[in-house]
Amino acid sequence: MADVTTTAGLGPGPTASRRAVRGPRWLSQVTKFARRRTLGFAGGVVVVLMLLLAVFAPIVSPYDPEESSFLDQLKPPSREHLLGTDQFGRDVMSRLIYGAQTALVVGFGASVAGCSAGAILGLVGAYKGGKTDLLLERLNDVILSFPLIILAVAVVAALGTGLLNVIIAITIPIIPRVARVIRSSGLTLRQMQYVEAARALGVSDTRIIFRHLMPNVVAPYLILLSAFLGQAILLESSLSFLGLGVAEPKPAWGLMLRGAGVQFLEQAPWLAIAPGVAISAAVFAFNLLGDSLRDAFDPKLRV
Amino acid sequence: MGITRRSFLQSAAAMLAATACSTAATPASKPADTKPADTKPAGKEPATAAPTAPPKPATEAKPSGDAKPTAAAQPAAAGQPRSGGELQFIVSAEPPSFDAHRETTFAMLHPTAPHYSLLIKFDPDKYPEVMPDLAESWDISADKLTYTFKIRDGVKFHDGSPCTARDIKVSHDRIINPPEGIVSARKAQYAAVESVEAPDPRTVVFKLKYPSASLLSLLASPWNQIYSADKLASDPKFPEKNVLGTGPFKFVEYVPGSHWVGQKHPDYFQPGLPYLDGFRATFIRESAAQVAAVRGGRAHVEFRGFTPPARDDLVRALGDKITVQESPWVSNLLVVFNTEKKPFDDPRVRRAMNLALDRWEGSEALSKITFVKPVGALVRPGSTFARPDAELEKMEGFSRNVAAAREEARRLLREAGVPDGFSFTIKNRDIPQPYESNGVFVIDQWRRIGLNATQVQLEASGYVSDLRSGNYDVCIDFIADYLDEPDLQLSKFISSERSPFNYGRYQDAELDQLYDQQTRETDPEKRKQLVWRFENRVNNDQAYAFPILWWQRIVPHASTLQGYRVLPSHYLNQDLTNVWLSE
Amino acid sequence: MQGYIVSRILLMIPTLLGVAIITFILLRMVPGDVVQLKLAGDGGNVAAEVIQAERARLGLDKPLLAQFFDWIWGAVRFDFGLSMWTGRPIIQEVLIRLELSVQLTIMATLIATVLALPLGILAAVKRDTWIDYAVRIFSIAGLAIPSFWLGIVLILVLLIAFQYSPPLSFTPFFKDPVENLSQLIWPALAVGYRYSAVATRMTRSTLLEVMREDYVRTARAKGLRESLVVVRHALRNAFLPVVTVIGLEFAFLLGGLLVTEQVFNLNGIGKLMVEAVLRRDYTMTQALILLVASVFVLVNFLVDLLYVWLDPRVSYR
């Protein structure tokens, strides 16, 4: 993708400018984004689609996702069941749609919580410096040097399975990774004049961090968020594979893939294809979106 | 449940030549014949199933009840047993230690059983009858209080030292009255035993406090491996890390996490046996990898068994290179209530939840996706003390008229003051098959009477811990025994003060009394009545706990593997003495 | 420089101590214990007294602080004690699995590097063309497929297409390289592909960044051929971050392959670690986490040293 600094020859094309004249401003920006960062735009479209599905799940899904019907076990895709049925006769399409809810709740839950906590810790470390910074850095080191999945396994083992616990397990490893990136952005901000001015005026530390530093790390924050969203969805499926994810009969993509997906891979491949495509598409989409955001806002950021 | 007589005879004929040592193990029997026997199988139909046909793909509905075996999938014409070859089998978990007296996992038995002998063992062809192993014959006194075993002469441990009555006495003392610091996992099962004596090197005498209906079966326990008395004297924990037995195979190596190797013991006490040159057990945890290993020809078998879809995939891919043996299993899944928690302290609520289950439909549907099938009460359907289906259907929760049962369930819920249902969590193991599938099944069934259950799945350690400490509302528990024996299966349900693995947290004097009566009752017919009364109290009157479905053991193996019969327990018949490879 | 090295080494101590403390506490917070699981886990019917006695034998009834100091004192002397599950020495259990894990890690890192460098360079040089897009889709796909899924499908493809399944147990490379590789090449490919994704992206973006630097522009302005510019100027300087990523991945892979090891049935450190946690084998889990953390910290340190050594612009404190 083009970087912001190398825009030669990539100015708004004729289509974009025409739209810009006619449509509202945001539309023109979207169009511009679509033209200049096609992959990222495609990712965005998938993300929006997923959001819509999740929000309107009760309306769009044709069946109750947890309703078993033993007369309809393992039926291939048909008019009644567009994506077939699973081993309990549950409608795969409905489970997939409700699964988007689970994926997004886990994805957003873990990455928002992890990125926010990480950002705050990173900024506090960068701003305070000295012993606080040293302590936070050590703590980051400690968590970073834990094997990621083992940490998740231990957390889920300690708290039990369930949506919230899975989110917590995925959140923890995200925190130090975000803290590290945000801290380095924060270090340069600390030297800025307006920050020093605020401090001289006796503005409290909390206020400086939240009012003056925070708005300046929004770009890296968003980039990290979209990157970890995909990771979180993926990690949820790995936890499911190890039996530590969301529990049946709750619909979740990772669960669908590891349970029936593996068991009936040959006899009922539709059971694996649907959630497999869904997971990959979602992770793909978040990654593409994240990449494009990075290229657009902060090309030097390493995620 | 059992298999039809016709199919049994068919398969029995195929297995015959492969079967050595099939002398009936009636009391005071003669030493076992060591040549491949040419006797006819007993006319009596054993409870085990025979090798069955490659089943139809699980997606097709099968008639409920048993799969009908067809002749097409008999083991390849048996012929004369052939010596040589190394058996490759898979074990899906790993032994914590090698000490059978203290361990409880099949993962310990599958690799070690070929190295050891027992006093007596189950006859694979006539299960649940027993046959000689180290004991060549035995005698039971008229008052049923003294069991005298005559021990084989000239049996040697793998290091060349002789095995005598003393080794057998010391090994059983270690199980029944373990010395300080030694754990015996099944000590409680031998409560009737007063003493074990070895008056001379070829005689072992068991004296009982009271007559026991189950003693002979319990002495054939695959866990009662005979260890060297000398080694135990110098180090009571010797068997935990060392393997020294009198069995058909010598120990070669164990690489933790990877594999276990055994080699033919040339001085085995049955001449000409074993047929195999050796065996190699590979530890594979992941079920997809296990199936791939059998399919790719890297392993002959996983003795515990696979799921129906795995079976169907193997049969489809390998055709007659694979033989499927199925058997009902002395294992089941139970719904157990924490009777200290509301509303599960109310028998009406528990009964309603029992009535909500349609086990017959469940059996048909779940047997396509996981290894459960037989519908039964607290003892395995088809076993000696079980009731026939007609009787079973009269029990609460086993009726074929499900609509009426659910109506009754709703009535009970109204009576109990919860007409609109309620929400609760059900704790279950995190193992997909058969635990998770059955969890999904009961949750769905309970939805139909207005109850809303959420499944919480725990890995083994957290699961045991929560169940033992009562940290649950409702749980899915299980029974996994090594033989059909009411003493074992029913012990789960007596007062929790007496039974550490009754997690229902209730005390019930009536059940305790019935249990004690049945264990002393040596008349099978009278004992059966006591067992049924016990079942009625647990399942119908109180519904402290009730079975969901019984397990169905499905063992697809390479057709070259011969002389092995699947029994209703994966703990049994693993010594590999008569197993051979046709190529 | 020496001062820097010494201070970096000293800084490892609090990190590892922190890891030790958190591991210790976390494990004790997890309900269940090894004795209960061993004796009652498989439907065993064992009295509470027996379980208590076994706990006492393993020292689980001692005060937590005493348990902790016993362990740390042992760990400092490289005496990790016995596994609570098997009763065998932990060092022995780890050594059995270490060879496989190290080899798999090296192979996967090699594959990742071999894939990532040319692809990353290609994507950067042909930026915004279909080649760039294809490379990026290929590499993101590696990240978007759950690792267990990639493994299971790979195994199944081998089975269905070639009726082939890899050997079941590990043979050391120097004993029988063919047998060894026919087991490890598949997981190495699966993991290598996955991790090449990270390295490809890193190569591409650092290269793009470097190519905007003055000295590259100067080189271009001097009329050097584009390929020469890339190879001689840009690549050399883009190399460092890529090395970092590869180094850190290496450290991560050593203990982080538990899902892959499970799917391909490999007897490695990751599988041992997950089993140890699930079995509540405290001593084993503690030792393994400390081992993996030490490797991670050490590799981190080495990568930093490499920076200092290779790039004179990086200053050290």
PDB file of C-alpha atoms in Angstrom, chain B residues 389-466:
ATOM      1  CA  ASP B 389     -36.244 -53.508  28.238  1.00  0.00           C
ATOM      2  CA  ALA B 390     -39.872 -54.270  29.084  1.00  0.00           C
ATOM      3  CA  GLU B 391     -39.112 -53.823  32.781  1.00  0.00           C
ATOM      4  CA  LEU B 392     -36.825 -50.901  32.119  1.00  0.00           C
ATOM      5  CA  GLU B 393     -39.571 -48.964  30.343  1.00  0.00           C
ATOM      6  CA  LYS B 394     -41.581 -48.966  33.545  1.00  0.00           C
ATOM      7  CA  MET B 395     -38.891 -46.973  35.304  1.00  0.00           C
ATOM      8  CA  GLU B 396     -39.214 -43.227  35.565  1.00  0.00           C
ATOM      9  CA  GLY B 397     -37.540 -41.482  32.670  1.00  0.00           C
ATOM     10  CA  PHE B 398     -37.362 -44.611  30.550  1.00  0.00           C
ATOM     11  CA  SER B 399     -40.892 -44.625  29.185  1.00  0.00           C
ATOM     12  CA  ARG B 400     -41.369 -44.612  25.452  1.00  0.00           C
ATOM     13  CA  ASN B 401     -44.291 -42.248  25.880  1.00  0.00           C
ATOM     14  CA  VAL B 402     -42.233 -39.120  26.208  1.00  0.00           C
ATOM     15  CA  ALA B 403     -45.069 -36.648  25.819  1.00  0.00           C
ATOM     16  CA  ALA B 404     -46.797 -38.096  28.863  1.00  0.00           C
ATOM     17  CA  ALA B 405     -43.553 -38.185  30.815  1.00  0.00           C
ATOM     18  CA  ARG B 406     -42.870 -34.519  30.061  1.00  0.00           C
ATOM     19  CA  GLU B 407     -46.415 -33.649  31.055  1.00  0.00           C
ATOM     20  CA  GLU B 408     -45.771 -35.367  34.368  1.00  0.00           C
ATOM     21  CA  ALA B 409     -42.479 -33.492  34.619  1.00  0.00           C
ATOM     22  CA  ARG B 410     -44.205 -30.149  34.252  1.00  0.00           C
ATOM     23  CA  ARG B 411     -46.735 -31.175  36.881  1.00  0.00           C
ATOM     24  CA  LEU B 412     -43.937 -32.028  39.296  1.00  0.00           C
ATOM     25  CA  LEU B 413     -42.276 -28.688  38.634  1.00  0.00           C
ATOM     26  CA  ARG B 414     -45.549 -26.907  39.397  1.00  0.00           C
ATOM     27  CA  GLU B 415     -45.904 -28.893  42.584  1.00  0.00           C
ATOM     28  CA  ALA B 416     -42.387 -28.017  43.571  1.00  0.00           C
ATOM     29  CA  GLY B 417     -43.216 -24.344  43.199  1.00  0.00           C
ATOM     30  CA  VAL B 418     -41.191 -23.686  40.049  1.00  0.00           C
ATOM     31  CA  PRO B 419     -43.863 -23.783  37.337  1.00  0.00           C
ATOM     32  CA  ASP B 420     -41.941 -21.387  35.082  1.00  0.00           C
ATOM     33  CA  GLY B 421     -38.720 -23.320  35.245  1.00  0.00           C
ATOM     34  CA  PHE B 422     -35.383 -21.883  36.308  1.00  0.00           C
ATOM     35  CA  SER B 423     -31.796 -21.390  35.156  1.00  0.00           C
ATOM     36  CA  PHE B 424     -28.777 -23.263  36.389  1.00  0.00           C
ATOM     37  CA  THR B 425     -25.342 -24.450  35.319  1.00  0.00           C
ATOM     38  CA  ILE B 426     -24.323 -27.996  34.628  1.00  0.00           C
ATOM     39  CA  LYS B 427     -20.679 -28.893  35.137  1.00  0.00           C
ATOM     40  CA  ASN B 428     -19.143 -31.320  32.723  1.00  0.00           C
ATOM     41  CA  ARG B 429     -15.732 -32.504  31.594  1.00  0.00           C
ATOM     42  CA  ASP B 430     -14.131 -30.654  28.694  1.00  0.00           C
ATOM     43  CA  ILE B 431     -13.710 -33.856  26.691  1.00  0.00           C
ATOM     44  CA  PRO B 432     -15.815 -33.618  23.513  1.00  0.00           C
ATOM     45  CA  GLN B 433     -16.766 -37.283  23.300  1.00  0.00           C
ATOM     46  CA  PRO B 434     -18.939 -38.473  24.805  1.00  0.00           C
ATOM     47  CA  TYR B 435     -19.170 -35.874  27.586  1.00  0.00           C
ATOM     48  CA  GLU B 436     -19.855 -32.677  25.666  1.00  0.00           C
ATOM     49  CA  SER B 437     -22.315 -34.308  23.266  1.00  0.00           C
ATOM     50  CA  ASN B 438     -24.328 -35.731  26.127  1.00  0.00           C
ATOM     51  CA  GLY B 439     -24.230 -32.379  27.892  1.00  0.00           C
ATOM     52  CA  VAL B 440     -25.733 -30.743  24.822  1.00  0.00           C
ATOM     53  CA  PHE B 441     -28.331 -33.499  24.710  1.00  0.00           C
ATOM     54  CA  VAL B 442     -29.607 -33.118  28.272  1.00  0.00           C
ATOM     55  CA  ILE B 443     -29.596 -29.331  28.043  1.00  0.00           C
ATOM     56  CA  ASP B 444     -31.774 -29.571  24.962  1.00  0.00           C
ATOM     57  CA  GLN B 445     -34.103 -32.067  26.653  1.00  0.00           C
ATOM     58  CA  TRP B 446     -34.508 -29.830  29.693  1.00  0.00           C
ATOM     59  CA  ARG B 447     -35.313 -26.846  27.510  1.00  0.00           C
ATOM     60  CA  ARG B 448     -38.397 -28.770  26.510  1.00  0.00           C
ATOM     61  CA  ILE B 449     -39.778 -28.609  30.046  1.00  0.00           C
ATOM     62  CA  GLY B 450     -38.817 -24.990  30.420  1.00  0.00           C
ATOM     63  CA  LEU B 451     -35.462 -25.287  32.176  1.00  0.00           C
ATOM     64  CA  ASN B 452     -32.532 -23.226  31.033  1.00  0.00           C
ATOM     65  CA  ALA B 453     -29.154 -24.841  31.628  1.00  0.00           C
ATOM     66  CA  THR B 454     -25.708 -23.491  30.771  1.00  0.00           C
ATOM     67  CA  GLN B 455     -22.871 -25.917  30.375  1.00  0.00           C
ATOM     68  CA  VAL B 456     -19.611 -25.226  32.201  1.00  0.00           C
ATOM     69  CA  GLN B 457     -16.826 -27.454  30.984  1.00  0.00           C
ATOM     70  CA  LEU B 458     -13.843 -28.108  33.165  1.00  0.00           C
ATOM     71  CA  GLU B 459     -10.600 -29.912  32.518  1.00  0.00           C
ATOM     72  CA  ALA B 460     -10.154 -33.080  34.518  1.00  0.00           C
ATOM     73  CA  SER B 461      -8.509 -31.617  37.594  1.00  0.00           C
ATOM     74  CA  GLY B 462     -10.913 -28.758  38.099  1.00  0.00           C
ATOM     75  CA  TYR B 463     -13.793 -31.101  37.425  1.00  0.00           C
ATOM     76  CA  VAL B 464     -12.788 -33.635  40.079  1.00  0.00           C
ATOM     77  CA  SER B 465     -12.054 -30.860  42.502  1.00  0.00           C
ATOM     78  CA  ASP B 466     -15.426 -29.140  42.048  1.00  0.00           C
TER      79      ASP B 466
END
